[in-house]
GROMACS .gro file of C-alpha atoms in nm:
model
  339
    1UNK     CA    1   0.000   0.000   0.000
    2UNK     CA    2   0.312   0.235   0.008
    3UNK     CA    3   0.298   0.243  -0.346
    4UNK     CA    4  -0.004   0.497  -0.340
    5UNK     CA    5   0.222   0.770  -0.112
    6UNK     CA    6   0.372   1.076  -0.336
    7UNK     CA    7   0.726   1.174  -0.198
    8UNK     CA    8   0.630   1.449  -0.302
    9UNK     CA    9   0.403   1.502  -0.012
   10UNK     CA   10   0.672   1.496   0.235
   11UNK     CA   11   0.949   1.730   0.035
   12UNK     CA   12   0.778   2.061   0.101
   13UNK     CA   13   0.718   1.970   0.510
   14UNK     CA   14   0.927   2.248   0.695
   15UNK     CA   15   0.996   2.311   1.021
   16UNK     CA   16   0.702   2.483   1.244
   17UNK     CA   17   0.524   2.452   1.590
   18UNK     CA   18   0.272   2.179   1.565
   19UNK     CA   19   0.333   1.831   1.698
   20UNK     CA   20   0.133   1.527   1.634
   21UNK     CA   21   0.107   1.246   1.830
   22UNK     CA   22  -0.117   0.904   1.775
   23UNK     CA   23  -0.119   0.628   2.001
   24UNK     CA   24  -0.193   0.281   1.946
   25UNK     CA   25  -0.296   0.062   2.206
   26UNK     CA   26  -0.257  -0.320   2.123
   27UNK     CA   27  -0.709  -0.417   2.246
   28UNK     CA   28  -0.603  -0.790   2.188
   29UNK     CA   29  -0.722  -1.063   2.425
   30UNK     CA   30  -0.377  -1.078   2.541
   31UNK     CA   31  -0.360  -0.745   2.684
   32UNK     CA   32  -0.631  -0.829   2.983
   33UNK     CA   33  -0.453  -1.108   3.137
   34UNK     CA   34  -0.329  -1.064   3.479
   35UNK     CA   35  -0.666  -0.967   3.607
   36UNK     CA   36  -0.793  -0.587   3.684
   37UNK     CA   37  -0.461  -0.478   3.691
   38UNK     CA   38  -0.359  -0.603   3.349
   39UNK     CA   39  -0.203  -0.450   3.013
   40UNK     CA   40  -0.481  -0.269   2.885
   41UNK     CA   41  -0.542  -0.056   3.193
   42UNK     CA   42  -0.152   0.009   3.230
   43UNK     CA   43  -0.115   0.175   2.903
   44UNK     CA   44  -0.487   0.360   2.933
   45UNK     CA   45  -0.294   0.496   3.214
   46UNK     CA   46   0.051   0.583   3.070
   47UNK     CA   47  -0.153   0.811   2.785
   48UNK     CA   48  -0.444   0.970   3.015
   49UNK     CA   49  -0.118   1.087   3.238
   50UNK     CA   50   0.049   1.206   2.896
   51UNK     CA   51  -0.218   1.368   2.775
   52UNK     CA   52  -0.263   1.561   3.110
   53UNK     CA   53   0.070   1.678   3.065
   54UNK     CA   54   0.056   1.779   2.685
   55UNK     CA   55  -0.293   1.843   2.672
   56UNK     CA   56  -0.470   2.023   3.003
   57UNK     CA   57  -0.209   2.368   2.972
   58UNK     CA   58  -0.360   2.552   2.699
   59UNK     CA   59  -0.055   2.478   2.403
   60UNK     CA   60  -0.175   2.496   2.065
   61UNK     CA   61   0.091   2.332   1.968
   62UNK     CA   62   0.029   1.953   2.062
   63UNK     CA   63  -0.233   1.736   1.882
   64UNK     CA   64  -0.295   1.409   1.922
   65UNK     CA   65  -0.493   1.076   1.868
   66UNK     CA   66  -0.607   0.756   1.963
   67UNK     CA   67  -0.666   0.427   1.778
   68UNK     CA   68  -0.738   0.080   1.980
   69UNK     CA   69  -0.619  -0.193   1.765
   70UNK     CA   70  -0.723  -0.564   1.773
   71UNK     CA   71  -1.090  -0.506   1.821
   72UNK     CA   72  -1.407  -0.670   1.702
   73UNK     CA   73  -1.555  -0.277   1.588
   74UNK     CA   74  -1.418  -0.166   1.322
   75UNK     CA   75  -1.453   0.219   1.361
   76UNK     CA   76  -1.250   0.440   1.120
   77UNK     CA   77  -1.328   0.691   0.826
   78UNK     CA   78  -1.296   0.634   0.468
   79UNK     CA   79  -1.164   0.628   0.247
   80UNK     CA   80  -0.914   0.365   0.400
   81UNK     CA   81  -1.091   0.243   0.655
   82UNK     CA   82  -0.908  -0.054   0.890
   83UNK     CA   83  -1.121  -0.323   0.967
   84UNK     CA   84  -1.066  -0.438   1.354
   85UNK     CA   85  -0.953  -0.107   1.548
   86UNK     CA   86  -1.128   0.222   1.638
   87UNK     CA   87  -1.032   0.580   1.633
   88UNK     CA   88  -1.108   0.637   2.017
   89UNK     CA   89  -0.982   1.017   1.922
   90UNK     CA   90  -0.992   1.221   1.631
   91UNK     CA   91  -0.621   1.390   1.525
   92UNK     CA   92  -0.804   1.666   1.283
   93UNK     CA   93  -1.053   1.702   1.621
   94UNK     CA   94  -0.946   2.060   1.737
   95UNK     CA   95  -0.778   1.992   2.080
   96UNK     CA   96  -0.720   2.265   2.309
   97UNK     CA   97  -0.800   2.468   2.645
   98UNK     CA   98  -1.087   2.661   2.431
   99UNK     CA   99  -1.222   2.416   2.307
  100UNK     CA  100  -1.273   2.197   2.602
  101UNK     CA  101  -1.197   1.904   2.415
  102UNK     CA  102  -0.885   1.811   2.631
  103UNK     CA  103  -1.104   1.832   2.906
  104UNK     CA  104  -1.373   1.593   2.759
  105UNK     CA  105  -1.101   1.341   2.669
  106UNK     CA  106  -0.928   1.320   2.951
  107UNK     CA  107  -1.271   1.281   3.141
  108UNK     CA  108  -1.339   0.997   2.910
  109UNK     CA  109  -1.005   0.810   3.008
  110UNK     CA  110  -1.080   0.838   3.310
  111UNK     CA  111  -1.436   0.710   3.310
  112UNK     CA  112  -1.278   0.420   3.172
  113UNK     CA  113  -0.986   0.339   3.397
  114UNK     CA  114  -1.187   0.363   3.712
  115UNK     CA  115  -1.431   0.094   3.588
  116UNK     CA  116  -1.407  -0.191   3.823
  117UNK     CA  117  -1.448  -0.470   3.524
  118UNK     CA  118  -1.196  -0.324   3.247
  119UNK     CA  119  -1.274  -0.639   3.034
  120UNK     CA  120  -1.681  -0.573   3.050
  121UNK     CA  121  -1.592  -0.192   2.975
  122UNK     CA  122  -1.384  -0.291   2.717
  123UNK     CA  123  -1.629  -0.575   2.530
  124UNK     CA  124  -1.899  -0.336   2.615
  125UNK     CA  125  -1.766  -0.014   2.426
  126UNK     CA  126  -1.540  -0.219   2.136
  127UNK     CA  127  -1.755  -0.565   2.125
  128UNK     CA  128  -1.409  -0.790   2.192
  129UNK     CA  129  -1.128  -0.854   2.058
  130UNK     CA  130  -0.980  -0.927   1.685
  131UNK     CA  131  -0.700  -0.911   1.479
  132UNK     CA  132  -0.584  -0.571   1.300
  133UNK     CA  133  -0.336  -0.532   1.024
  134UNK     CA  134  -0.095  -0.310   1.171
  135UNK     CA  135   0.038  -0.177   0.794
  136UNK     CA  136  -0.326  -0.086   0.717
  137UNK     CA  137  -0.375   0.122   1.034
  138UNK     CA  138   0.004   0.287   0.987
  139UNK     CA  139  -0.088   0.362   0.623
  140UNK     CA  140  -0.437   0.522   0.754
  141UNK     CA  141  -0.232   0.723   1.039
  142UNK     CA  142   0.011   0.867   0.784
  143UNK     CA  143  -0.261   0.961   0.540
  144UNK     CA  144  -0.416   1.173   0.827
  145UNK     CA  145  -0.065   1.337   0.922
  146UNK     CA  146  -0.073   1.419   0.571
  147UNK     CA  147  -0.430   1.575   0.575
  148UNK     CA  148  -0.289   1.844   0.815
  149UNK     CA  149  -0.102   2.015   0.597
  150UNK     CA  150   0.277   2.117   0.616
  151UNK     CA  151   0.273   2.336   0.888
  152UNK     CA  152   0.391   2.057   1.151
  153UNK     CA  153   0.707   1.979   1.295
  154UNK     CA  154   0.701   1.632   1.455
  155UNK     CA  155   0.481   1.299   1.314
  156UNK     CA  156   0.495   1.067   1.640
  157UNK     CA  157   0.309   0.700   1.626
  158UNK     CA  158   0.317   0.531   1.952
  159UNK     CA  159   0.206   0.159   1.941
  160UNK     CA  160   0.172   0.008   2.344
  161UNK     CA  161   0.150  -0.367   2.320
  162UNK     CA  162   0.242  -0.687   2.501
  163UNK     CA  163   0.287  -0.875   2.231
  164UNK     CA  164   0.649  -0.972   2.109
  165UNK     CA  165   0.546  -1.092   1.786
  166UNK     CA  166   0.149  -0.989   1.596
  167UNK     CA  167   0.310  -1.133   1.209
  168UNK     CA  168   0.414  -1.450   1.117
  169UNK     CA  169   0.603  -1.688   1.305
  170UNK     CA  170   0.880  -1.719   1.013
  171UNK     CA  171   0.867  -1.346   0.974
  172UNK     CA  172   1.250  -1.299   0.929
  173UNK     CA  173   1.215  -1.533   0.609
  174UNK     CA  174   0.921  -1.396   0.441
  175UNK     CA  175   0.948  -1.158   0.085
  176UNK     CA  176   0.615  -1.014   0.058
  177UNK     CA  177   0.415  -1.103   0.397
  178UNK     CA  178   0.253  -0.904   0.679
  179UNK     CA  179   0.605  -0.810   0.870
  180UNK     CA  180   0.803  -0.749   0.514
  181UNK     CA  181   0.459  -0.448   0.452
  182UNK     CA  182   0.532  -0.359   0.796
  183UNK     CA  183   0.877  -0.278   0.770
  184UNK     CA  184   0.876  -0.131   0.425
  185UNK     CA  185   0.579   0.108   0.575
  186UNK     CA  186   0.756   0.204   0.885
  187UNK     CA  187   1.093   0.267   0.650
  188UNK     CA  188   0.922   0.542   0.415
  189UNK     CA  189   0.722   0.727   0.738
  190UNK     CA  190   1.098   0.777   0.817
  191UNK     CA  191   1.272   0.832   0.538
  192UNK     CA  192   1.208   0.986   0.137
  193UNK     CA  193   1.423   0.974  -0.116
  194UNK     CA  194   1.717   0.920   0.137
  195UNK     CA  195   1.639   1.199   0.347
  196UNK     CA  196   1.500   1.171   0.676
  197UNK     CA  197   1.116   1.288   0.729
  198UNK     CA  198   0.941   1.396   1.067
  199UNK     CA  199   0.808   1.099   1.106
  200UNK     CA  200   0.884   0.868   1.360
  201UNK     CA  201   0.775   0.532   1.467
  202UNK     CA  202   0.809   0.387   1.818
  203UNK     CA  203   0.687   0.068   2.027
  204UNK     CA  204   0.686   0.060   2.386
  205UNK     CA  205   0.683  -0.342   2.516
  206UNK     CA  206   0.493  -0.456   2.804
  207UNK     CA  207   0.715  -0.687   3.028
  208UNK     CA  208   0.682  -0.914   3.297
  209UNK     CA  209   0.808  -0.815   3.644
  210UNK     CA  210   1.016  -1.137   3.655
  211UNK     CA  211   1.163  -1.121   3.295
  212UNK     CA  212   1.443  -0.905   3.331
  213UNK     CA  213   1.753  -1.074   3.248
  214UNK     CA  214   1.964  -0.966   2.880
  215UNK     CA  215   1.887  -1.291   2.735
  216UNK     CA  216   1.453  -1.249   2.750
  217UNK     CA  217   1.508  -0.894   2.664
  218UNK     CA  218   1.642  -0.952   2.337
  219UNK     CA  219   1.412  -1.251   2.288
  220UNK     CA  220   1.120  -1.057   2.387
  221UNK     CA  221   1.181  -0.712   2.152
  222UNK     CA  222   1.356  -0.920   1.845
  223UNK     CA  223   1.086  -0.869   1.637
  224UNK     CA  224   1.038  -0.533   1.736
  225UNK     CA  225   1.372  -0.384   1.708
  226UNK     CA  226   1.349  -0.447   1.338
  227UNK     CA  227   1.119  -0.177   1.322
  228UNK     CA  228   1.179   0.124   1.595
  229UNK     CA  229   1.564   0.018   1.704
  230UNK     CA  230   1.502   0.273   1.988
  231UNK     CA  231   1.197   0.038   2.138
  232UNK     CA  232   1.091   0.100   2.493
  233UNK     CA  233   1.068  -0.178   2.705
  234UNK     CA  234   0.849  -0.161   3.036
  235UNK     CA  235   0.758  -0.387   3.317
  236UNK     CA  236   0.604  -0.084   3.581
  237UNK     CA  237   0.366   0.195   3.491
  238UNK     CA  238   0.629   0.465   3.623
  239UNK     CA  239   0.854   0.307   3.335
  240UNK     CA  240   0.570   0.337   3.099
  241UNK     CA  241   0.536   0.653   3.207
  242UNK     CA  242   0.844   0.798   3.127
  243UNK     CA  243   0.914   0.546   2.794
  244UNK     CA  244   0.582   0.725   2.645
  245UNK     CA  245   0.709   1.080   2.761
  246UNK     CA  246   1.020   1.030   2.587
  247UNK     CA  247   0.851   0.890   2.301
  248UNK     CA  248   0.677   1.176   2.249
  249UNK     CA  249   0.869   1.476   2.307
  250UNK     CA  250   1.115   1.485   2.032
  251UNK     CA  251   1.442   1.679   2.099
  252UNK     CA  252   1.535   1.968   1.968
  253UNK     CA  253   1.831   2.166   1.997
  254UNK     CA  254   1.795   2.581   2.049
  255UNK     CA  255   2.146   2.628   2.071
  256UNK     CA  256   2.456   2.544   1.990
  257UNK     CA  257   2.804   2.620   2.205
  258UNK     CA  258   3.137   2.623   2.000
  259UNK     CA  259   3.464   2.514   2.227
  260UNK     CA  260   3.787   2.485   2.057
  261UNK     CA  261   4.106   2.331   2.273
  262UNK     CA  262   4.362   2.378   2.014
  263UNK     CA  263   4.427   2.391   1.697
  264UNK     CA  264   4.255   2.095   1.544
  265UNK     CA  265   4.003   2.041   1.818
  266UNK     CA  266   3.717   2.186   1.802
  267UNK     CA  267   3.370   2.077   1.915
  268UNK     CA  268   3.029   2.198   1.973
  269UNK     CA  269   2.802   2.128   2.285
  270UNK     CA  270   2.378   2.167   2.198
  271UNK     CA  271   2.132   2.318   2.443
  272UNK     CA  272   1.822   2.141   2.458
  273UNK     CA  273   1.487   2.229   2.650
  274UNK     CA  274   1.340   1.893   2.799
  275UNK     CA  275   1.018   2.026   2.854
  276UNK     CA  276   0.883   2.374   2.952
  277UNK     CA  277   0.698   2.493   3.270
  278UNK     CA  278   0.294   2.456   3.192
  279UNK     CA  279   0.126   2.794   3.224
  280UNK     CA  280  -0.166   2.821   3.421
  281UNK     CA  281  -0.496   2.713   3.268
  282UNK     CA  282  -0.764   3.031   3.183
  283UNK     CA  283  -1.027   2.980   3.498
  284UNK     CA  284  -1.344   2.819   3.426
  285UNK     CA  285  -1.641   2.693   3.559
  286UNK     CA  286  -1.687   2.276   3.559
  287UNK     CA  287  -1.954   2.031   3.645
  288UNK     CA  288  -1.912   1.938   4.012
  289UNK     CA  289  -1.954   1.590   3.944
  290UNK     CA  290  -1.895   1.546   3.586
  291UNK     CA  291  -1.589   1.773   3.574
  292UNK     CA  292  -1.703   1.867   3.205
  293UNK     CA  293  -1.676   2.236   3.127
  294UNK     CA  294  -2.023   2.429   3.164
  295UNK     CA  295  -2.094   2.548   2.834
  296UNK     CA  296  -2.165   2.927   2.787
  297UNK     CA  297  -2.376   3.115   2.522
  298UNK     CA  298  -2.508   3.461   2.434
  299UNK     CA  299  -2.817   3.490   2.225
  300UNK     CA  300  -2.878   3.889   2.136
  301UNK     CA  301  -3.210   3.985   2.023
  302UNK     CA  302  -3.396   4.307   1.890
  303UNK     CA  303  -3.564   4.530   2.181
  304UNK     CA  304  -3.885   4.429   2.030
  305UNK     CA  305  -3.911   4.080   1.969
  306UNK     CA  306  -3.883   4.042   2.407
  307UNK     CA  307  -4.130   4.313   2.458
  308UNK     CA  308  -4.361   4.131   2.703
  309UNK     CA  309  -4.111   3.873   2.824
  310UNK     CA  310  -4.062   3.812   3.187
  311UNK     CA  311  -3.721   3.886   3.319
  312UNK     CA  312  -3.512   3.934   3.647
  313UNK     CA  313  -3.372   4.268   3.653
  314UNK     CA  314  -3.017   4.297   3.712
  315UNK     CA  315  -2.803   4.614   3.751
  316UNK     CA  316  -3.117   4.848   3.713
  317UNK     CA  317  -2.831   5.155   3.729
  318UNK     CA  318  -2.772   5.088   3.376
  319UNK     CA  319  -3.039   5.201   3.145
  320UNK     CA  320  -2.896   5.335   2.830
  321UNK     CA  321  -2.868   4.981   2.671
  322UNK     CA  322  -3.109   4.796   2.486
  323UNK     CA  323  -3.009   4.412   2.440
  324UNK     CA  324  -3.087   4.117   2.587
  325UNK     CA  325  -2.770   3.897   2.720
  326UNK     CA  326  -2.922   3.523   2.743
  327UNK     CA  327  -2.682   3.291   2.976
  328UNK     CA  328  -2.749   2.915   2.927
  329UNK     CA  329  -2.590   2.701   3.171
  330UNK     CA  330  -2.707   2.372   3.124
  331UNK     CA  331  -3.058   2.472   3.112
  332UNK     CA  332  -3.070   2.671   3.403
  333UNK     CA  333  -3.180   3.070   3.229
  334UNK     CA  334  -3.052   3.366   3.389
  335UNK     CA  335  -3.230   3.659   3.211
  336UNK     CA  336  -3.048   3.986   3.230
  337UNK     CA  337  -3.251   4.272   3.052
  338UNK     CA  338  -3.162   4.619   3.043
  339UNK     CA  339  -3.456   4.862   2.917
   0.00000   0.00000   0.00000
């Protein structure tokens, strides 16, 4: 499916302040073993405390989505559309503090981690578990990246799984299977025409506790390394934490220091901002048990069309206006009318 991509797409992509970010959490059966405090729930987790961080402080300059792979619903927009996995959250859905969206998302993860029975939750909201083509749903995420235009500066997909192996079992050997599309995918979201893009794809490996020695590690994340040599492997949810936070944030240096020690040696030392300090969020009013944002609207109309119209009078020192300011918030009218 590469075949259909234009290089041309990715030549004119310059530099600039947006950064996207989709995650892809593996939905498969094998992600819920282990009981309530299984896979699944880990990595809803990891990215509901990522997207609090990247999210909640009013930057314009983060996006992000959410697929769940491996699912029986197939929920994604054509053209393209992947059979087995669901786009929990829309990329091209405007996500900031104004919006509220953030909010509403974050709310949503939430809802969903604090469900006692994960599992029901889960079959409940996706109808079980499947098998996805992971080269379908990376050709779908790069056609949306694409759909935003040039004015972005980081492409990030972040697949969370447990699995050490989805493709075949004689993957290394194959020509033209499931792993060989893979790999050929993952290869041009990174690179065009020999030059490197802003795309970047990275796994982060759920682990076992008890699995820790060299000689499971490289067992476990053979497969994987074939396709993000950088991959992130886990076994605690403060290491998932931080694998998905550095996964994320791409580094950038804003400086760079010149030292020369003689002649002949010379080097150069780069400054680089980890992260920034989060500005306070704008003040607004939320649902006290809900924690949604109350919504807020004005509705002017003529002086004439509320002749009649019953209305509590507010600031009666004030009577050289003639609108009416209606206040919705949720359903409960406040009339302020000034004659």
């Amino acid at each position: 499916m590469d075949d259909d991509y234009d290089d041309s797409e990715y030549e004119g992509s310059s530099e600039s302040n947006k950064k996207y970010t989709i995650f892809w959490i593996d939905g498969g059966a094998n992600m819920f073993e282990g009981g309530e405090d299984c896979d699944f729930r880990r990595a809803i987790k990891a990215v509901f405390n990522q997207l609090l961080k990247i999210g909640c402080f009013g930057s314009r300059a983060y996006r992000y989505g959410l697929f769940i792979a491996n699912t029986a619903k197939s929920e994604t927009q054509a053209p393209g559309a992947v059979k087995h996995c669901v786009e929990w959250f829309d990329l091209k859905v405007k996500s900031d503090h104004e919006s509220g969206e953030d909010q509403r998302r974050v709310c949503t993860l939430k809802e969903f981690i604090d469900e006692e029975n994960i599992e029901k939750a889960f079959k409940k909201q996706f109808e079980g578990h499947s098998k996805c083509d992971l080269s379908t749903l990376l050709w779908y995420s790069r056609k949306i990246f694409m759909e935003q235009g040039l004015s972005q500066r980081q492409q990030t997909i972040v697949y969370i799984t447990n699995d050490t192996n989805p493709f075949e079992e004689n993957w290394a050997t194959q020509f033209e299977g499931y792993f060989t599309r893979m790999k050929k995918g993952v290869s041009s979201f990174r690179h065009q025409k020999g030059k490197r893009t802003m795309g970047e794809f990275s796994v982060v490996l759920l682990r076992k506790e008890d699995n820790d020695d060299d000689e499971a590690y490289e067992k476990d994340t053979r497969v994987w390394r074939q396709l993000d040599p950088n991959i992130g492997a886990s076994s605690t949810i403060e290491d998932l934490e931080t694998q998905v936070f550095q996964k994320t944030f791409s580094l950038r240096a804003f400086s760079n220091i010149p030292f020369e020690l003689g002649p002949g040696v010379k080097f150069s030392v780069a400054v680089y901002a980890l992260a920034s300090e989060a500005r306070p969020p704008a003040k607004e009013y939320v649902d006290y048990g809900t924690e949604n944002p109350v919504e807020k609207r004005q509705v002017w109309l003529p002086r004439d069309e509320v002749r009649g119209m019953h209305f509590l009078l507010l600031l009666e020192e004030f009577t050289s206006f003639s609108f009416v300011s209606l206040i919705f918030l949720f359903m409960d009218f406040n009339f302020i009318y000034f004659e």
